[in-house]
PDB file of C-alpha atoms in Angstrom:
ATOM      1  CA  UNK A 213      -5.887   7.025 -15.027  1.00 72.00           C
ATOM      2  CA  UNK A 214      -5.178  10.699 -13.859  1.00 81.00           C
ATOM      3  CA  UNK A 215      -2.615  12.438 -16.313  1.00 90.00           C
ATOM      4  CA  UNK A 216      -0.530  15.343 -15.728  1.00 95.00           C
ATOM      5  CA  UNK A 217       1.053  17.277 -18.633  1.00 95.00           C
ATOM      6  CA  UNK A 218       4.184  19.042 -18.666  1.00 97.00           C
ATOM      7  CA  UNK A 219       5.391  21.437 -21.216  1.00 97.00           C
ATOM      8  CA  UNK A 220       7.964  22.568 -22.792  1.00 97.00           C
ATOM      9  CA  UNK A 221       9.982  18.723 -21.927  1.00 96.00           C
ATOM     10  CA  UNK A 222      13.441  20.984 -22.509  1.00 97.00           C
ATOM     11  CA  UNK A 223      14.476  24.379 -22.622  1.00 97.00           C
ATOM     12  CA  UNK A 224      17.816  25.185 -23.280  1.00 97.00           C
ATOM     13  CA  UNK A 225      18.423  29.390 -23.180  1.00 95.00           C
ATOM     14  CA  UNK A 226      20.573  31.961 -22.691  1.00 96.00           C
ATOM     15  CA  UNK A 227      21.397  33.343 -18.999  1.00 96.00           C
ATOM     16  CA  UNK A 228      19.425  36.064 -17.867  1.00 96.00           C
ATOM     17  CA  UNK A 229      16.159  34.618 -19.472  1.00 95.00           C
ATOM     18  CA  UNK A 230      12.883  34.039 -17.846  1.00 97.00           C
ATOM     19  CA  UNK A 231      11.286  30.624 -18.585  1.00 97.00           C
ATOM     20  CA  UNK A 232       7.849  29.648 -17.904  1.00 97.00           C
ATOM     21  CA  UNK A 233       6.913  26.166 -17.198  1.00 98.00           C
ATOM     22  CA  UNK A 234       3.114  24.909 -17.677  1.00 97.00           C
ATOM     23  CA  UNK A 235       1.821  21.542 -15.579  1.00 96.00           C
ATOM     24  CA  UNK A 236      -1.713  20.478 -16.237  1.00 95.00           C
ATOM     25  CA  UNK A 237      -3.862  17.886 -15.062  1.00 93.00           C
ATOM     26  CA  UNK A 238      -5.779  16.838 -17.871  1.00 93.00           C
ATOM     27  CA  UNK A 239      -8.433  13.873 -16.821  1.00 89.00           C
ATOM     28  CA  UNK A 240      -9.269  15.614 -13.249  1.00 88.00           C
ATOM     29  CA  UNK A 241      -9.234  18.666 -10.952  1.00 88.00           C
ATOM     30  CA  UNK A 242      -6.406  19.416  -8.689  1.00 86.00           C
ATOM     31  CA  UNK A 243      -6.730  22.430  -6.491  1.00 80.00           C
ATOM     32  CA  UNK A 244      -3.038  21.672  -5.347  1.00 85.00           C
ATOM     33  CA  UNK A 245      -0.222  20.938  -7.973  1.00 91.00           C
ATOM     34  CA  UNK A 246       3.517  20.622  -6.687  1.00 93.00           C
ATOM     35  CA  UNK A 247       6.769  21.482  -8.043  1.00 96.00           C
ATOM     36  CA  UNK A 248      10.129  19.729  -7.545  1.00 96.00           C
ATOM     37  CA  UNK A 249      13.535  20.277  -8.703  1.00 96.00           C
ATOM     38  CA  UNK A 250      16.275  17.234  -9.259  1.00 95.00           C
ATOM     39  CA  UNK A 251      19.597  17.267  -9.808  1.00 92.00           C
ATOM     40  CA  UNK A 252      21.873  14.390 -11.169  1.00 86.00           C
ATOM     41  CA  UNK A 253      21.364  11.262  -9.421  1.00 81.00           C
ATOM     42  CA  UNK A 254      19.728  13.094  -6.434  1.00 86.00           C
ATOM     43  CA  UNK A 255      16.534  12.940  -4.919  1.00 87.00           C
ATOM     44  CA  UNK A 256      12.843  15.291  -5.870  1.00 92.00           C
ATOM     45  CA  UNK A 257      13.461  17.825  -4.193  1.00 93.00           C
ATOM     46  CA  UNK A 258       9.844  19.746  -3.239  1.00 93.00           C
ATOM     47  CA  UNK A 259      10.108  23.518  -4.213  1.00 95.00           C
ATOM     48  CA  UNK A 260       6.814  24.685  -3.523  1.00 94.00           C
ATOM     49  CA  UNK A 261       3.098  23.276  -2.840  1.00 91.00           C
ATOM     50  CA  UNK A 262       0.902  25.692  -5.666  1.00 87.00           C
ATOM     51  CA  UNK A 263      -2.922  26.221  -4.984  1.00 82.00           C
ATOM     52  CA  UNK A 264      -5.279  27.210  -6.416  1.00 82.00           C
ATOM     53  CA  UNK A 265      -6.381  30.905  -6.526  1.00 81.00           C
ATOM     54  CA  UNK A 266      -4.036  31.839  -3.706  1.00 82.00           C
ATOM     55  CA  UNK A 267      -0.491  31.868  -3.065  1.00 87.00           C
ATOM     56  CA  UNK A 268       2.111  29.092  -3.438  1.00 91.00           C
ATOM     57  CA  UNK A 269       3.690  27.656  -0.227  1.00 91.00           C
ATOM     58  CA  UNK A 270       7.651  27.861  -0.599  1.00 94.00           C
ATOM     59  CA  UNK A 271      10.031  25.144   0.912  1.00 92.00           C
ATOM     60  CA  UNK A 272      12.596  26.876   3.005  1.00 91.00           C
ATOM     61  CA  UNK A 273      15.478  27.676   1.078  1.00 93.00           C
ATOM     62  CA  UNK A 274      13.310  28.574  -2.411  1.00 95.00           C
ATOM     63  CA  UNK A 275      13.424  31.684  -3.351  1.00 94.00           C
ATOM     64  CA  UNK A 276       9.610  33.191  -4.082  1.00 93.00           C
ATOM     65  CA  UNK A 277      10.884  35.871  -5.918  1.00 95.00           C
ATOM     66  CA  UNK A 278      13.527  33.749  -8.269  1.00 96.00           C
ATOM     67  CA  UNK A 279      10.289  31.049  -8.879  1.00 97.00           C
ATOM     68  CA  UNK A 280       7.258  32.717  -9.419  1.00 96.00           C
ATOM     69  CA  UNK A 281       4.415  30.500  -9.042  1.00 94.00           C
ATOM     70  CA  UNK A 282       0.713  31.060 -10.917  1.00 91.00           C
ATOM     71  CA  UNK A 283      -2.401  28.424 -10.107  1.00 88.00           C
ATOM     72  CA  UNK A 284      -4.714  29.895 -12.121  1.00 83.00           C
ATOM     73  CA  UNK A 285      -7.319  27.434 -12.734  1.00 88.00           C
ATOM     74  CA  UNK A 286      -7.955  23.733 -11.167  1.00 88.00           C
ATOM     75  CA  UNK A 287      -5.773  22.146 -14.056  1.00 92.00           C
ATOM     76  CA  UNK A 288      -2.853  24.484 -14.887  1.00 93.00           C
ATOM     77  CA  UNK A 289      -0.097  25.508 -12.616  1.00 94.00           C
ATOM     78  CA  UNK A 290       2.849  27.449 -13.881  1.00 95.00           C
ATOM     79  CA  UNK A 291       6.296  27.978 -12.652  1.00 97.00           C
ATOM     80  CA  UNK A 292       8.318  30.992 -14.002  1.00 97.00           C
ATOM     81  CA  UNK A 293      12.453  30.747 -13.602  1.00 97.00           C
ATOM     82  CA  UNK A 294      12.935  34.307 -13.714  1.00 97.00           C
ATOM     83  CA  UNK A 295      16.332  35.528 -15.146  1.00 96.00           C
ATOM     84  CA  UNK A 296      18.118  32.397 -15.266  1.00 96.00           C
ATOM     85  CA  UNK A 297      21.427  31.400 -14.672  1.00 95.00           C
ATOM     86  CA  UNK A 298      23.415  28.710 -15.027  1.00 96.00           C
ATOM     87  CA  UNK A 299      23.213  27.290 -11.857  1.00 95.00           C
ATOM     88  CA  UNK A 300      19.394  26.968 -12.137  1.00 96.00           C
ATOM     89  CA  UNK A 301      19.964  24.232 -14.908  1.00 96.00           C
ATOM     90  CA  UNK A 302      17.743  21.055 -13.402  1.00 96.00           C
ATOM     91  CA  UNK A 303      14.872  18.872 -13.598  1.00 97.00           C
ATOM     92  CA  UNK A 304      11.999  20.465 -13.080  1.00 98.00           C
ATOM     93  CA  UNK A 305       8.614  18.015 -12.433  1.00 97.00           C
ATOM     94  CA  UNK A 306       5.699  19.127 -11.157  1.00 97.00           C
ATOM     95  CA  UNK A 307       2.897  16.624  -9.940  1.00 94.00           C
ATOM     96  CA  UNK A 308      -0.515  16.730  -8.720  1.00 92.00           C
ATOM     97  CA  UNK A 309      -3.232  14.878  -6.419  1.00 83.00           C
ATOM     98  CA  UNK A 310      -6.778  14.030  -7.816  1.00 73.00           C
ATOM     99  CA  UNK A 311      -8.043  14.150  -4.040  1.00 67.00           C
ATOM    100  CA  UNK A 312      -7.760  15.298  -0.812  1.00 63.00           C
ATOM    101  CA  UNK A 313      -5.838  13.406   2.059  1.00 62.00           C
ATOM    102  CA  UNK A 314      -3.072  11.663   2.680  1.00 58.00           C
ATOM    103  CA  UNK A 315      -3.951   8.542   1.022  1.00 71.00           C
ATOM    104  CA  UNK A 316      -3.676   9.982  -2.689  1.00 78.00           C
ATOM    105  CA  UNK A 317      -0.906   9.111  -4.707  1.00 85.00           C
ATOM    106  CA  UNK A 318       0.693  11.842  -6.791  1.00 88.00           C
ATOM    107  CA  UNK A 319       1.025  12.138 -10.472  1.00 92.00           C
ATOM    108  CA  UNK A 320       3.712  13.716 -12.227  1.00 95.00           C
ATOM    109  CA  UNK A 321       4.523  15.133 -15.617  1.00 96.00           C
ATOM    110  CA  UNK A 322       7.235  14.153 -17.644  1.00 95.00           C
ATOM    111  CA  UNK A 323       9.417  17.082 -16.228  1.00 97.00           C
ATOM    112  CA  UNK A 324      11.160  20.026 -18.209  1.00 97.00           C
ATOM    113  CA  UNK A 325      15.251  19.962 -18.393  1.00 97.00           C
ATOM    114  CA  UNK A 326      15.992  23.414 -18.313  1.00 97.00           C
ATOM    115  CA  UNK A 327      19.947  24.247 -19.593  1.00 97.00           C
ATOM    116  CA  UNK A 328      21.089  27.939 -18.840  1.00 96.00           C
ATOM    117  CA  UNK A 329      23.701  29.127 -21.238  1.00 94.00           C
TER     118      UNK A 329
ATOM    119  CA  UNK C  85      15.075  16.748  11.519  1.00 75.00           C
ATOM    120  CA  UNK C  86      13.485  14.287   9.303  1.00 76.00           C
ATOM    121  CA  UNK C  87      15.329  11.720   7.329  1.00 86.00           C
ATOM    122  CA  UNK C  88      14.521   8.982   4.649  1.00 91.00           C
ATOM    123  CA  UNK C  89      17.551   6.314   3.590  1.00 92.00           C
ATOM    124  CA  UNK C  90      17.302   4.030   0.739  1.00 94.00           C
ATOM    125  CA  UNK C  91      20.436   2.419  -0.532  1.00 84.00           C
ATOM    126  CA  UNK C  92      22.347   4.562  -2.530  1.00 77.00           C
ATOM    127  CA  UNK C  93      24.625   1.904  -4.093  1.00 84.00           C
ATOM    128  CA  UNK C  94      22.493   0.499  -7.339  1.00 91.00           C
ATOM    129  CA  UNK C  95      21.015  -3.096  -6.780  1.00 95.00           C
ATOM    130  CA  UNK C  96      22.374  -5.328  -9.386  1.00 96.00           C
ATOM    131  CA  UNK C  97      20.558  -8.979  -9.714  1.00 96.00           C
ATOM    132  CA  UNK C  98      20.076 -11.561 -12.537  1.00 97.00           C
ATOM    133  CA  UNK C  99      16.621 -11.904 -14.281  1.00 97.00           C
ATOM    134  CA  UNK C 100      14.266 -13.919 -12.647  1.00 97.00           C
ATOM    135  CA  UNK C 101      15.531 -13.264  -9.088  1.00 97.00           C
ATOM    136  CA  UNK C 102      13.480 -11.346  -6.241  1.00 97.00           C
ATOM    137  CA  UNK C 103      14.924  -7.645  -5.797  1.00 97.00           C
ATOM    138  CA  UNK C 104      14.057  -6.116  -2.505  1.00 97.00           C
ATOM    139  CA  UNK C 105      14.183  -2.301  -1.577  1.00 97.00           C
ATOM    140  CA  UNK C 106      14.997  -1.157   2.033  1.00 96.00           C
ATOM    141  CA  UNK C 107      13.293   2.327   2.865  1.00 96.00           C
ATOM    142  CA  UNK C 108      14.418   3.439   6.696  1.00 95.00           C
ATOM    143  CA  UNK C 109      13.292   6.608   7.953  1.00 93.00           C
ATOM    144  CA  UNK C 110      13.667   8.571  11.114  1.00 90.00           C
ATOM    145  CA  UNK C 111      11.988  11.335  12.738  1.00 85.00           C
ATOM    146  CA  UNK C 112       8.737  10.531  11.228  1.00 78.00           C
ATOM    147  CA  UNK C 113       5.357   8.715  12.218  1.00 82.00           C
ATOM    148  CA  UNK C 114       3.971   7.729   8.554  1.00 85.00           C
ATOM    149  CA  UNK C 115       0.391   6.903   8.236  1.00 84.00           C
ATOM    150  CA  UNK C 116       1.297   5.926   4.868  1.00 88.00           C
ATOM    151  CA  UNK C 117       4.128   5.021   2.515  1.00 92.00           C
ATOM    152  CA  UNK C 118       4.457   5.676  -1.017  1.00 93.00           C
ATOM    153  CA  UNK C 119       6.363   3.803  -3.474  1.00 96.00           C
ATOM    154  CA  UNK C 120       7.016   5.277  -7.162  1.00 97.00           C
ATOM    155  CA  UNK C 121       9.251   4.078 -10.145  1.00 97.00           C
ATOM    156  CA  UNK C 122      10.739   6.767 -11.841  1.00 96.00           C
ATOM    157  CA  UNK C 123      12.537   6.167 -15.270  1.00 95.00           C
ATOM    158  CA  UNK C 124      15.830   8.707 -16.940  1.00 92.00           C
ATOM    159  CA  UNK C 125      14.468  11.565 -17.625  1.00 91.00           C
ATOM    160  CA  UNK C 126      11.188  10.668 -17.366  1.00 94.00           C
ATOM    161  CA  UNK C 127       8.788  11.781 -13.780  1.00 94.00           C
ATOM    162  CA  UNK C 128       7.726   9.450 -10.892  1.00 95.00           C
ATOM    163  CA  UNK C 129       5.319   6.571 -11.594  1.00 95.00           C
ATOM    164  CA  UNK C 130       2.952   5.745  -8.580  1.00 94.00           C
ATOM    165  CA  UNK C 131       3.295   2.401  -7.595  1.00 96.00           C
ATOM    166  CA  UNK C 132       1.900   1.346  -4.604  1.00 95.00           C
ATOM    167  CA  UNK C 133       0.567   3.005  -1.165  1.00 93.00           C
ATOM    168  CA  UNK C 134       0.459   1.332   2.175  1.00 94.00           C
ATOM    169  CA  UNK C 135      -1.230   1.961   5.337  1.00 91.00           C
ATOM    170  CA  UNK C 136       0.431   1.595   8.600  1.00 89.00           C
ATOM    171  CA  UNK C 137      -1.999  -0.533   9.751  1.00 90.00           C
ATOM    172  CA  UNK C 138      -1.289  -2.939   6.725  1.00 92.00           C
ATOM    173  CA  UNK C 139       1.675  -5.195   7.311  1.00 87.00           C
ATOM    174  CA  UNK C 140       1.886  -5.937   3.743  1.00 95.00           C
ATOM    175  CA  UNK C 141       0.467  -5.056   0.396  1.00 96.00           C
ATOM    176  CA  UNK C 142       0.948  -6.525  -2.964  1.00 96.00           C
ATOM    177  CA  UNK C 143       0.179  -5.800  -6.597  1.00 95.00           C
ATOM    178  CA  UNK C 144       1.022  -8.667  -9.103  1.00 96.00           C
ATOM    179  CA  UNK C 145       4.853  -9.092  -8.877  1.00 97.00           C
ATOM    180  CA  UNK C 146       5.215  -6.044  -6.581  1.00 98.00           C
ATOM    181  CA  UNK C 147       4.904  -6.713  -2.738  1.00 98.00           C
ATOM    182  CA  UNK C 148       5.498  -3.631  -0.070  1.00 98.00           C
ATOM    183  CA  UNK C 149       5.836  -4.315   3.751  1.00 97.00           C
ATOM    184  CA  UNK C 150       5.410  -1.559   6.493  1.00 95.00           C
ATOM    185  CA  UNK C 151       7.171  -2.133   9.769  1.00 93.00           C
ATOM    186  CA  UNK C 152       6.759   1.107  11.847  1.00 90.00           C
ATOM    187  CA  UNK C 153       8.298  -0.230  15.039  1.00 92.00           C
ATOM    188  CA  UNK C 154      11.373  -0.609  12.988  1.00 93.00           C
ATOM    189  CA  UNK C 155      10.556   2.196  10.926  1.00 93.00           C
ATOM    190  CA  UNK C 156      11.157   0.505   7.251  1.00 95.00           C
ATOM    191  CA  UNK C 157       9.366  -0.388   4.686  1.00 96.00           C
ATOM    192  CA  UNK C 158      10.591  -3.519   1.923  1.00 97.00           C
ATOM    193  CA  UNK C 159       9.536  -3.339  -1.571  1.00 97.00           C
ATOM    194  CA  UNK C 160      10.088  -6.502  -3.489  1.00 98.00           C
ATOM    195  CA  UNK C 161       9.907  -7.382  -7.007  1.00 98.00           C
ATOM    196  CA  UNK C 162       9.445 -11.363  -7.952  1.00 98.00           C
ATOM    197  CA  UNK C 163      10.692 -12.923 -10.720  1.00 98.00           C
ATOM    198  CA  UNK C 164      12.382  -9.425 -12.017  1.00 97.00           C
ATOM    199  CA  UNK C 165      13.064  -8.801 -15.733  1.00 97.00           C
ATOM    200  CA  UNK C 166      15.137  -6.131 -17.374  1.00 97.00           C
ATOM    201  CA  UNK C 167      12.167  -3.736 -17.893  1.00 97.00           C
ATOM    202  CA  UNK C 168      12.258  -3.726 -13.941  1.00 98.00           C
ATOM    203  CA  UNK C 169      15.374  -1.433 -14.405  1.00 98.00           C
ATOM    204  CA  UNK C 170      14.526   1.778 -13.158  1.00 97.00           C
ATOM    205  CA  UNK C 171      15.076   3.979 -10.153  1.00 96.00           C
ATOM    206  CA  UNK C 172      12.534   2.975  -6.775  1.00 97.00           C
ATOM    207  CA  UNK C 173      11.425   5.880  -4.346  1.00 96.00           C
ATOM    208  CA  UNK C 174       9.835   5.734  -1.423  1.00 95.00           C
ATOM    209  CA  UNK C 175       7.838   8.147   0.722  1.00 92.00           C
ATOM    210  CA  UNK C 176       6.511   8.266   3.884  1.00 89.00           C
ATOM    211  CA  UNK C 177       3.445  10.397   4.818  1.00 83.00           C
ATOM    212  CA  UNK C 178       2.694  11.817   7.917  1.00 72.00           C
ATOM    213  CA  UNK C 179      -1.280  12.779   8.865  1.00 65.00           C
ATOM    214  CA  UNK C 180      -1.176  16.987   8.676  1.00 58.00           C
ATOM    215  CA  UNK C 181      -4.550  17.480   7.701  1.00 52.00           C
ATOM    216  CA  UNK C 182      -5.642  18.613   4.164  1.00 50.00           C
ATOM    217  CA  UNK C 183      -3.322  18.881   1.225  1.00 52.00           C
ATOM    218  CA  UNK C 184      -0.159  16.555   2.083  1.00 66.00           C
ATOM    219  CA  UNK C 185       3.461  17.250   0.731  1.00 75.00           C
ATOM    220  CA  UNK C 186       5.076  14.466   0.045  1.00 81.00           C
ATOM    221  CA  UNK C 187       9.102  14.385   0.447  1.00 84.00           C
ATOM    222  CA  UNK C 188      11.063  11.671  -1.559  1.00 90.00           C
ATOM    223  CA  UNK C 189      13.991   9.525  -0.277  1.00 91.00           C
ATOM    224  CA  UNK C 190      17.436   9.522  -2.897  1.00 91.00           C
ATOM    225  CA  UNK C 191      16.026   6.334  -4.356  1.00 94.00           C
ATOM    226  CA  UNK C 192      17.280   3.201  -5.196  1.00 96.00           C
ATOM    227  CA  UNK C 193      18.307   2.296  -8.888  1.00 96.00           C
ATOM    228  CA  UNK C 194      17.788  -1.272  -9.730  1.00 97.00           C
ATOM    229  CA  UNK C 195      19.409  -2.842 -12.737  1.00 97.00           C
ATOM    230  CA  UNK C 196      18.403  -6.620 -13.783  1.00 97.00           C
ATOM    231  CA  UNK C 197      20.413  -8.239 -15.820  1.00 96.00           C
ATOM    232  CA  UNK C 198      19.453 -10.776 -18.482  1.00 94.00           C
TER     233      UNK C 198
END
């Protein structure tokens, strides 16, 4: 089955750090990956839809700036926390589609806890 | 705006029971509904996918319905066993053409009990 890898699985750094996060899909080509964020007992919530070899749509509210987004080839997507605080401590999963249309589930990594300091 | 409610409370039930999941959702017209399992600390599993011209779907012990005049979906799990315990999302998908984002409801976390 299609497999998306997520790495690091936790980060734990010091505030004012940048952290990059890598999401591959390693059994199949997706020219869109996704990334959510989840808090505590709350629901995925979608940050931004990534494609590939142009720019990342943001979900209202996400700052582009803060989460830098990079699609560079069909199977790696990355997602840079740029000078991190504390309150950007979360879940972080992204998740990708193996086809086009609305009929295709998604597959997710295993996530990356990120813990600002 | 749009809205997706699944029970918040956790579902306790004894082993060997049926659990069922209640997905509602408002301000949407879903051509399909997704249901995922998702683990602590671990991402969403895909489970099963149903069409909304399919009034039911199942998958060995797993069985989804789709009602879109009442706008819910069930997911139920037959004769349920501890490694059932997990959290259950759902999400609905509306037809908008290429690439579609899928947004989660809160989930539902079922614990069976032995």
């Amino acid at each position: 089955g299609a497999v998306v890898s997520q790495h690091p699985s936790r980060v734990i750094c010091k505030s004012g750090t940048s952290v990059k996060i890598e999401c591959r899909s390693l059994d199949f080509q997706a020219t869109t990956m996704f990334w959510y964020r989840q808090f505590p007992k709350q629901s995925l919530m979608l940050m931004a839809t990534s494609n590939e070899g142009s720019k990342a749509t943001y979900e209202q509210g996400v700052e582009k700036d803060k989460f830098l987004i990079n699609h560079a080839s069909l199977t790696l997507s990355t997602l840079t926390v740029t000078s991190a605080h504390p309150e950007d401590s979360s879940f972080y999963i992204c998740s990708a589609r193996a086809g086009l249309g609305a009929n295709q589930p998604q597959h997710f990594g295993d996530g990356t806890r990120l813990s600002i300091l | 705006s749009q809205k997706i409610e699944q029970n918040s409370e956790a579902l306790n039930i004894q082993e060997g029971k049926t659990a069922t999941l209640t997905c509602n959702y408002t301000n949407y017209s879903p051509a399909y509904l997704q249901w995922y399992r998702q683990d602590p600390g671990r991402g969403p599993v895909f489970l099963l996918l149903i069409r909304e011209n399919e009034k039911e779907k199942r998958k060995e012990r797993l069985k989804v319905t789709f009602d879109t005049t009442l706008k819910q979906s069930l997911f139920h799990i037959t004769a349920s066993q501890p490694a059932d315990s997990a959290t259950y999302l759902c999400a609905p998908e509306p037809i908008s053409g290429g690439y579609n984002k899928l947004i989660f409801g809160a989930g539902t976390r079922l614990a069976v009990h032995p």
